[in-house]
PDB file of C-alpha atoms in Angstrom:
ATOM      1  CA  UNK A   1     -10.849  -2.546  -0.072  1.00 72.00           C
ATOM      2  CA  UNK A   2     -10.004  -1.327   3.443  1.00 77.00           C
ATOM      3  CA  UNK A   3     -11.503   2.839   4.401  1.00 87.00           C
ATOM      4  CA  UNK A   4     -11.150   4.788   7.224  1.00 92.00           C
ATOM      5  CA  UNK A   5     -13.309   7.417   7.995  1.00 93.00           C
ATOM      6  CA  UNK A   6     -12.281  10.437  10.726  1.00 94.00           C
ATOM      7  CA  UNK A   7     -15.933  12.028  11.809  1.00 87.00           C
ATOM      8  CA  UNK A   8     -14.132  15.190  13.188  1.00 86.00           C
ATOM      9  CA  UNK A   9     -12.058  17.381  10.743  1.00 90.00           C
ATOM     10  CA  UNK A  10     -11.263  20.467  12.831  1.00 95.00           C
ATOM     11  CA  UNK A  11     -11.711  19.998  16.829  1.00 97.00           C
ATOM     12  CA  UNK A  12     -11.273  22.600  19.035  1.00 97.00           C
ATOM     13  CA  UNK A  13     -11.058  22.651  22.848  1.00 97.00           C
ATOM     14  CA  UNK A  14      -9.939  24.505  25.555  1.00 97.00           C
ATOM     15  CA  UNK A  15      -7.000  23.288  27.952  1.00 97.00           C
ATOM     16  CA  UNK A  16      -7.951  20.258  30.574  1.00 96.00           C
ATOM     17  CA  UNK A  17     -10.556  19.705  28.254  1.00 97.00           C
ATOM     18  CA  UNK A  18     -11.591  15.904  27.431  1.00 97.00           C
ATOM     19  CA  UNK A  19     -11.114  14.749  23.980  1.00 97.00           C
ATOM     20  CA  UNK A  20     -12.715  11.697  22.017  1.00 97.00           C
ATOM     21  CA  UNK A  21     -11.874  11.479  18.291  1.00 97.00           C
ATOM     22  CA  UNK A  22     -13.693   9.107  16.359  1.00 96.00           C
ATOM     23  CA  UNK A  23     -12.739   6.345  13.698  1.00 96.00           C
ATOM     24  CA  UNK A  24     -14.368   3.820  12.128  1.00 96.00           C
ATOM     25  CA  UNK A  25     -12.810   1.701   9.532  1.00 94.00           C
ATOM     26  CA  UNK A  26     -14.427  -0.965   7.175  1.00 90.00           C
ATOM     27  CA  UNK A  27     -12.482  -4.157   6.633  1.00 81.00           C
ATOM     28  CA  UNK A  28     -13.599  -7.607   6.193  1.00 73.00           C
ATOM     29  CA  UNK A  29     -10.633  -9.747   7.815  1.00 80.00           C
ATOM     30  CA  UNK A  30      -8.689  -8.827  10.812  1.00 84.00           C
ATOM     31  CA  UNK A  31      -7.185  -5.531  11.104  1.00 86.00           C
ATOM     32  CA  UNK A  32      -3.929  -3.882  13.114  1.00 89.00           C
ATOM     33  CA  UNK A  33      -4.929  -0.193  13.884  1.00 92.00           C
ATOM     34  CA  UNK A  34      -2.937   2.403  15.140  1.00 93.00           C
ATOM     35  CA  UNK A  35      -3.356   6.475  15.507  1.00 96.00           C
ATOM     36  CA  UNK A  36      -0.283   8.781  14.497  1.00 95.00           C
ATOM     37  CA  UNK A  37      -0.146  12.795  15.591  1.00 96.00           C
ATOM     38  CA  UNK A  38       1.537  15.527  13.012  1.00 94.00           C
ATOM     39  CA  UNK A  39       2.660  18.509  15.195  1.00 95.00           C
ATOM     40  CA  UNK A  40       2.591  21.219  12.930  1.00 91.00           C
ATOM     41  CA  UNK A  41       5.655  21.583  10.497  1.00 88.00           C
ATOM     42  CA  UNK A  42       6.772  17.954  11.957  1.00 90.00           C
ATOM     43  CA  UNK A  43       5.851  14.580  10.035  1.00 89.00           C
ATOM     44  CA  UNK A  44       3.883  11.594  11.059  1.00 92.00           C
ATOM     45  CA  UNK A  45       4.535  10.246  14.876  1.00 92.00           C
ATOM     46  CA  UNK A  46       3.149   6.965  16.458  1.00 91.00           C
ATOM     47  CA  UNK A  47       1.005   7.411  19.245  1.00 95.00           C
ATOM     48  CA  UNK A  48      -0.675   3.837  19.788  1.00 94.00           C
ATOM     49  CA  UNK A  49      -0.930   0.852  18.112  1.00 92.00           C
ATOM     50  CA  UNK A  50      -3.316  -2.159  18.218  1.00 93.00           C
ATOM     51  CA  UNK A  51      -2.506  -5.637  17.374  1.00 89.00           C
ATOM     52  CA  UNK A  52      -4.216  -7.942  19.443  1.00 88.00           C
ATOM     53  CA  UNK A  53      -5.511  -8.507  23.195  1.00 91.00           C
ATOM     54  CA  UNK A  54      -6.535  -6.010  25.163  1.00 94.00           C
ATOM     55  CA  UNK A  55      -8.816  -3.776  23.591  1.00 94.00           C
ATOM     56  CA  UNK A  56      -7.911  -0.650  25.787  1.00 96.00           C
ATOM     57  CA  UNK A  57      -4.479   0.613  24.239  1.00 96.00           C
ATOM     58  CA  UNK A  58      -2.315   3.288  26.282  1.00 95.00           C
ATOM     59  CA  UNK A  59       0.062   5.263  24.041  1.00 93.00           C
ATOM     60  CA  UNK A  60       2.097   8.526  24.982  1.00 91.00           C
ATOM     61  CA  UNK A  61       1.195  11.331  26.491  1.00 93.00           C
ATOM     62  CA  UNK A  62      -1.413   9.913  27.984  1.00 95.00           C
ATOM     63  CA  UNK A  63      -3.853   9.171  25.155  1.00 97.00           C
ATOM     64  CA  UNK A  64      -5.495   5.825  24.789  1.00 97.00           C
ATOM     65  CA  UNK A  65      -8.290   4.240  22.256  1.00 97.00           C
ATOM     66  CA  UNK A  66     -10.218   1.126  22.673  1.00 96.00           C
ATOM     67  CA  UNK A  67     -11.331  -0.880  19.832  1.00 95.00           C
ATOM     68  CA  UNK A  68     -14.532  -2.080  19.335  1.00 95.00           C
ATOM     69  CA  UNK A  69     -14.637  -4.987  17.064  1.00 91.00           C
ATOM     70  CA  UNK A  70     -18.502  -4.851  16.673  1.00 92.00           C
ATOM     71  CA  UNK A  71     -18.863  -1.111  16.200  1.00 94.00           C
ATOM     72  CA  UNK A  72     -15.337  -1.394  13.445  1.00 94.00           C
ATOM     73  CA  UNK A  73     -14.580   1.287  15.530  1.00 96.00           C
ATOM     74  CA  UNK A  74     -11.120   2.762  17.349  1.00 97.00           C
ATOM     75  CA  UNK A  75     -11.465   6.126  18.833  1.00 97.00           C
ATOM     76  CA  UNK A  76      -8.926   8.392  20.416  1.00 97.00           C
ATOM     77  CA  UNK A  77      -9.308   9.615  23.922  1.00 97.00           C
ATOM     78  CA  UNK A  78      -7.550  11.406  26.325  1.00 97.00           C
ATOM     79  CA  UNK A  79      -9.141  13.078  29.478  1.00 97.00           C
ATOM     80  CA  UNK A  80      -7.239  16.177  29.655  1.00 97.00           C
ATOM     81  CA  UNK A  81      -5.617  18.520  26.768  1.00 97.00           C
ATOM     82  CA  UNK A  82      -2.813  20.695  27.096  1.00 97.00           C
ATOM     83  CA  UNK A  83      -1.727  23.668  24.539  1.00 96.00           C
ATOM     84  CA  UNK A  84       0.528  21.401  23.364  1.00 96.00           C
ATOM     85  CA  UNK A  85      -1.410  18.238  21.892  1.00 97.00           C
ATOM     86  CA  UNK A  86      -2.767  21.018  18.686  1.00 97.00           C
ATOM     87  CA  UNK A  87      -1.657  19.227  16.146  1.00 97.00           C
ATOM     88  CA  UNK A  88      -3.318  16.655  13.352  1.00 96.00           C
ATOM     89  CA  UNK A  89      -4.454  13.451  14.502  1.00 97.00           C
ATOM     90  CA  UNK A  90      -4.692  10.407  12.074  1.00 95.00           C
ATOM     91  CA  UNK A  91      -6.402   7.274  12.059  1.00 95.00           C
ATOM     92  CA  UNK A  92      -5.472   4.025  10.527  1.00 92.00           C
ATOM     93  CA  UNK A  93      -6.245   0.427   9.187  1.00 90.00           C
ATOM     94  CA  UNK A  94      -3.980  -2.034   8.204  1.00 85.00           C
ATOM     95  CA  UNK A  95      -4.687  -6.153   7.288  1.00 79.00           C
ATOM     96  CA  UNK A  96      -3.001  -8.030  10.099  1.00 71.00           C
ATOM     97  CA  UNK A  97      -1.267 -10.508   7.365  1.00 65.00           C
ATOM     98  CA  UNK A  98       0.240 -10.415   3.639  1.00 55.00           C
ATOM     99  CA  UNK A  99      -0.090  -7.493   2.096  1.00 54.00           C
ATOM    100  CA  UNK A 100      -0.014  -5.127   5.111  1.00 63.00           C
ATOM    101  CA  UNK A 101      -1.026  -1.524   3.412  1.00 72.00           C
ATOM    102  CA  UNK A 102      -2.058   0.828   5.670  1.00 81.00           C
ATOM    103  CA  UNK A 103      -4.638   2.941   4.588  1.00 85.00           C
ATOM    104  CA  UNK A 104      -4.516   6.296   6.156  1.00 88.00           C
ATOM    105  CA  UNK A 105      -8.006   8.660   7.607  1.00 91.00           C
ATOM    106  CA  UNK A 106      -7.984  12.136   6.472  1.00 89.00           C
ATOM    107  CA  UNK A 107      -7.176  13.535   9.556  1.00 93.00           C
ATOM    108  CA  UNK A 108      -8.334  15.587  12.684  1.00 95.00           C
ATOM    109  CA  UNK A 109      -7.149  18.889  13.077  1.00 95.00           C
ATOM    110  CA  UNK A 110      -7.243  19.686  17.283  1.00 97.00           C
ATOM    111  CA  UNK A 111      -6.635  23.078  18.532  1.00 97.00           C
ATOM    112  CA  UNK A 112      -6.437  23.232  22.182  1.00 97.00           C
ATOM    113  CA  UNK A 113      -6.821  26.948  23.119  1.00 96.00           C
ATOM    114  CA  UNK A 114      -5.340  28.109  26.625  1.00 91.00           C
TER     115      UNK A 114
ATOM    116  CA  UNK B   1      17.944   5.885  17.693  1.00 69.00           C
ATOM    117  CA  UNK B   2      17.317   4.514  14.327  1.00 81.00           C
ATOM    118  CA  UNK B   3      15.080   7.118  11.821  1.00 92.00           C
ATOM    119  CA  UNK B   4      14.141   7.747   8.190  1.00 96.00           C
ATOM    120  CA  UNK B   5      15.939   9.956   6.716  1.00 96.00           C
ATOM    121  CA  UNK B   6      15.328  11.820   3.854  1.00 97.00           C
ATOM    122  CA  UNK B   7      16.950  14.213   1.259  1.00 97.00           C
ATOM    123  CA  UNK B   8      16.232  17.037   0.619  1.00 97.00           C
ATOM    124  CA  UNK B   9      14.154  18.535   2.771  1.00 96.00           C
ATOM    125  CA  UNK B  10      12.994  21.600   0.390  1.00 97.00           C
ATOM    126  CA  UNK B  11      13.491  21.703  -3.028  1.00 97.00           C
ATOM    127  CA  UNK B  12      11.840  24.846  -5.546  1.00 98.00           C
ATOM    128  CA  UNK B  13      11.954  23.899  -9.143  1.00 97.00           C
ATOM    129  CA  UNK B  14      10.743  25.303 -12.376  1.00 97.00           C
ATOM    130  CA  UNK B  15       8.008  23.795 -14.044  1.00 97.00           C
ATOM    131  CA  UNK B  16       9.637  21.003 -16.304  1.00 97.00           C
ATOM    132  CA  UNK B  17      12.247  20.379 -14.754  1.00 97.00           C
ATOM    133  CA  UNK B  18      13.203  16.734 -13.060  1.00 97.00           C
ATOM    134  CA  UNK B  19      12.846  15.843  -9.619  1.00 98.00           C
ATOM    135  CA  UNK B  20      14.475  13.212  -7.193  1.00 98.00           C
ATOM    136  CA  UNK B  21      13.719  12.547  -3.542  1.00 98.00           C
ATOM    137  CA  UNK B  22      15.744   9.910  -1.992  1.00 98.00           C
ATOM    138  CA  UNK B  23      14.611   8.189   1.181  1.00 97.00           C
ATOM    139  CA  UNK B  24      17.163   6.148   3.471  1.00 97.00           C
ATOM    140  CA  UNK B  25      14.213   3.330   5.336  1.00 96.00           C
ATOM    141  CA  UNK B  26      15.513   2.005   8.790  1.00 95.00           C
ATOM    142  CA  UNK B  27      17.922  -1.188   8.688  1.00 93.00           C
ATOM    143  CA  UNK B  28      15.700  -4.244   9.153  1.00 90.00           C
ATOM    144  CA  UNK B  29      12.496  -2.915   8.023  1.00 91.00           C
ATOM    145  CA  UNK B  30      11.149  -4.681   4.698  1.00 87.00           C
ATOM    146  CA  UNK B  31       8.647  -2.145   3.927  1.00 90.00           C
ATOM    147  CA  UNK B  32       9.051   1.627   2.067  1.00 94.00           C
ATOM    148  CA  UNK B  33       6.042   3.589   1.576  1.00 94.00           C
ATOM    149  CA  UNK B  34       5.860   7.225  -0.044  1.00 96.00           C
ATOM    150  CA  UNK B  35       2.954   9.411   0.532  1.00 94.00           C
ATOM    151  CA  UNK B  36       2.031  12.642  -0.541  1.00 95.00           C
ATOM    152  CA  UNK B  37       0.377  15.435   1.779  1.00 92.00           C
ATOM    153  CA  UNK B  38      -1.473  18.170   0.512  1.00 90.00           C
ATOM    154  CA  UNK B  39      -4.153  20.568   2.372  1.00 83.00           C
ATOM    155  CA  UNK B  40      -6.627  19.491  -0.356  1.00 82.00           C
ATOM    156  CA  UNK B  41      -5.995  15.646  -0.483  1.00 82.00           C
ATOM    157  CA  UNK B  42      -4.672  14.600   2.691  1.00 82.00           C
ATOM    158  CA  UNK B  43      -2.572  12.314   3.055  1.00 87.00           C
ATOM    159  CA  UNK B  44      -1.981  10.265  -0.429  1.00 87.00           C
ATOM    160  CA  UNK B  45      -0.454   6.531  -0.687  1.00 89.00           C
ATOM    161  CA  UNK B  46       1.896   6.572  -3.763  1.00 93.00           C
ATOM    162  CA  UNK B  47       3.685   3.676  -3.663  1.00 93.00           C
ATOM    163  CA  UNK B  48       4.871   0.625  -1.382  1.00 90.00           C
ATOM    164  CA  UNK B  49       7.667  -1.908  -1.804  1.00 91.00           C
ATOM    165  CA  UNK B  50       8.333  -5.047   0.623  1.00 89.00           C
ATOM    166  CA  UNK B  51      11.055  -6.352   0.151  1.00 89.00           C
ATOM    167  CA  UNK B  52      12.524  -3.910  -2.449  1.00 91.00           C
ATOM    168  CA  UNK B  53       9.532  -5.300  -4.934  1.00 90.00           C
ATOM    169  CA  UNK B  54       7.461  -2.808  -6.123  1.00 89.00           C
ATOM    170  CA  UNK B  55       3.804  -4.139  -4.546  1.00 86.00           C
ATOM    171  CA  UNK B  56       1.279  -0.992  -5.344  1.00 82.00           C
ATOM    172  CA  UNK B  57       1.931   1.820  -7.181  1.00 83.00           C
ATOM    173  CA  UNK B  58      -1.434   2.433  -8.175  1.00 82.00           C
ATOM    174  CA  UNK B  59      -1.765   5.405  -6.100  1.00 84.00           C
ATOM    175  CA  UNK B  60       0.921   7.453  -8.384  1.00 89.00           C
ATOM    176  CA  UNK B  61       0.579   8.850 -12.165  1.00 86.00           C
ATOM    177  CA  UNK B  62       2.437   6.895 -14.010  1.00 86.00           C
ATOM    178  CA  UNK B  63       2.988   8.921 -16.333  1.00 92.00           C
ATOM    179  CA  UNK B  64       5.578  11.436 -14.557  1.00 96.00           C
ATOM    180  CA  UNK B  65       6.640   9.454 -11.324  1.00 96.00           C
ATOM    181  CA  UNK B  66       8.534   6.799 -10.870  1.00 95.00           C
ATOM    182  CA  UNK B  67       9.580   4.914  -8.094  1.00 96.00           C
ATOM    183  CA  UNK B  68      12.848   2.514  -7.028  1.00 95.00           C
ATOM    184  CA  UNK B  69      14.627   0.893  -4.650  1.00 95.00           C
ATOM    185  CA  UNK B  70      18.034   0.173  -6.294  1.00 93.00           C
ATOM    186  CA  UNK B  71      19.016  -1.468  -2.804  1.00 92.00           C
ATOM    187  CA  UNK B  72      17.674  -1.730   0.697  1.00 91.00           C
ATOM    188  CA  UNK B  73      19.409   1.365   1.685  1.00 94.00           C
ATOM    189  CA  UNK B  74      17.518   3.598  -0.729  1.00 96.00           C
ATOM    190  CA  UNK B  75      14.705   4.597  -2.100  1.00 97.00           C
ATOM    191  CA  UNK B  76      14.238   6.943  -4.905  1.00 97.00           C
ATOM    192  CA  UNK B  77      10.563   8.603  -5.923  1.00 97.00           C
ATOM    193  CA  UNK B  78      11.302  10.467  -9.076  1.00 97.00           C
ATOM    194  CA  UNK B  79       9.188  12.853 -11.142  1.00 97.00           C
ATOM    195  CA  UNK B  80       9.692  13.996 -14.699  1.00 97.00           C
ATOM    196  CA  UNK B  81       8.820  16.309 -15.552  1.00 96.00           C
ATOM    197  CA  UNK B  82       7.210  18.317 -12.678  1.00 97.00           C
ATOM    198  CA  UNK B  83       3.977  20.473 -12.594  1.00 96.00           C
ATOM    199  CA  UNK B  84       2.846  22.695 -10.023  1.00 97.00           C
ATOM    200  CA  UNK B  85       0.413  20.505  -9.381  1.00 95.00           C
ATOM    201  CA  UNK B  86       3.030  18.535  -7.621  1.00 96.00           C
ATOM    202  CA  UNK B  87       3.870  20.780  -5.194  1.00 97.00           C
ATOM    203  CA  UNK B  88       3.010  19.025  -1.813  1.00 96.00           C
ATOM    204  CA  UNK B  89       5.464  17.685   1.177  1.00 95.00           C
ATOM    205  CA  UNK B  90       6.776  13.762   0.406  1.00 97.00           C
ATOM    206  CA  UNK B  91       6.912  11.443   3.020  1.00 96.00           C
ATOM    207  CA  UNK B  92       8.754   8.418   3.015  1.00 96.00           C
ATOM    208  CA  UNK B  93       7.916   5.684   5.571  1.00 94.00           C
ATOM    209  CA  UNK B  94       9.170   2.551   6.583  1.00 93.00           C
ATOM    210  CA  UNK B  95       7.938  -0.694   8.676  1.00 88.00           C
ATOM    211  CA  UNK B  96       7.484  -3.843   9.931  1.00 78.00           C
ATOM    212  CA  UNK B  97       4.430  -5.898  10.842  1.00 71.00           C
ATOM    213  CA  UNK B  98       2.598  -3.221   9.540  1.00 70.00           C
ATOM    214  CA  UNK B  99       3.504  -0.280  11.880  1.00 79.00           C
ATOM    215  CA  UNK B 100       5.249   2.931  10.064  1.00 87.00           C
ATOM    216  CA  UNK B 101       8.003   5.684  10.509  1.00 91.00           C
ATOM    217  CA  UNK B 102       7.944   8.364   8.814  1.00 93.00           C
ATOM    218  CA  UNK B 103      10.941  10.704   7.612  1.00 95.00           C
ATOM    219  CA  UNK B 104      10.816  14.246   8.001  1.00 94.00           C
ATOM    220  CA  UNK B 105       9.241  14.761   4.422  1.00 95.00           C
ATOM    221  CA  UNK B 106      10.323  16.582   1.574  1.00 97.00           C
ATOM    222  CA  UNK B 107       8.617  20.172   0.819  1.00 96.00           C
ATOM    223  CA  UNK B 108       8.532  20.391  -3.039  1.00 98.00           C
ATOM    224  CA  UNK B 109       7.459  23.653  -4.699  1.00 98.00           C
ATOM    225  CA  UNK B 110       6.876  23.360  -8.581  1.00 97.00           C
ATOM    226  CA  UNK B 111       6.550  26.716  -9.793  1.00 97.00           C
TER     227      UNK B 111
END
């Protein structure tokens, strides 16, 4: 069975701030991995996905993770915060063929103070 | 701009009493997920259909839910009868090749 595990529950950072969130997944076949962001009160939003190719993925607003195949590893980065990435960041893990379920992290919760 | 949408977006109920959130996916996408989200448990996988087959719905107690996709334009997640236990937001999420969208939940308070 596929598992994601989210090292950071509750980040907080002050604006311009850089931000690394970690994620490590375990799965024995090949994976698609992505990272969604929940703004508070709002549901579940796509910020980047990974498929195949380059390991360096750009998403929106200027985030961007890099998968490491030998570390099962995808972290979240982005080298400046604003007030307005606070919000909950989730990790997750889906088999690349058949079946396809994604199974979720339990989230990061970032505060970016002013 | 194509979305899920969802209905409704609150609901209060008595303890007891049936529930029924419906979930329009986006045309083309063959997959329907519905999640649960509560501060305690995160973010819970209840059930998935591809296809409109039921594929894994081992995530949800059978014993009170119940979920359907009487055609590709709908999905229903039902719950019978409800317990506060149940009170959470419900997300509905549909995809292709594995990526999601989510709808804009439903908050359900059991009380």
């Amino acid at each position: 069975a596929q598992s994601v595990s989210q090292h950071n529950h509750h980040v907080i950072l002050s604006e311009a701030a850089s931000l690394e969130l970690g994620c490590n997944y375990s799965y024995g076949g090949t994976v698609n991995l992505f990272w969604y962001v929940q703004y508070p009160g709002q549901h579940l939003q796509l910020l980047l996905k990974y498929f195949s190719g380059d390991p360096l993925v750009k998403g929106i607003k200027g985030f961007e993770a890099e998968f490491i195949k030998s570390k099962f590893s995808f972290n979240l980065r982005k080298p400046s915060v604003q007030w307005s990435d606070t919000a909950e960041y989730f990790c997750a893990v889906s088999n690349s063929g058949g079946y396809q379920k994604v199974t979720f992290g339990i989230g990061t919760k970032l505060q970016v103070i002013p | 701009d194509a979305r899920v949408t969802q209905t409704p977006r609150d609901k209060v109920t008595e303890m007891g009493q049936e529930v029924t959130m419906r979930c329009q996916p986006i045309l083309g996408h063959n997959t329907v997920f519905w999640y649960r989200q509560t501060m305690m448990q995160g973010l819970e996988l209840l059930a998935y259909f591809r296809n409109r087959a039921p594929l894994d719905d081992s995530g949800m107690p059978k014993d009170r839910f119940s979920a359907e996709m009487p055609d590709a334009t709908l999905a229903t997640l039902k719950i019978q009868p409800s317990e506060p236990r149940d009170s959470a937001v419900y997300f509905c999420a549909s995809g292709l090749s594995g990526e999601q969208f989510f709808g804009p939940g439903t908050r359900l308070t059991v009380l």
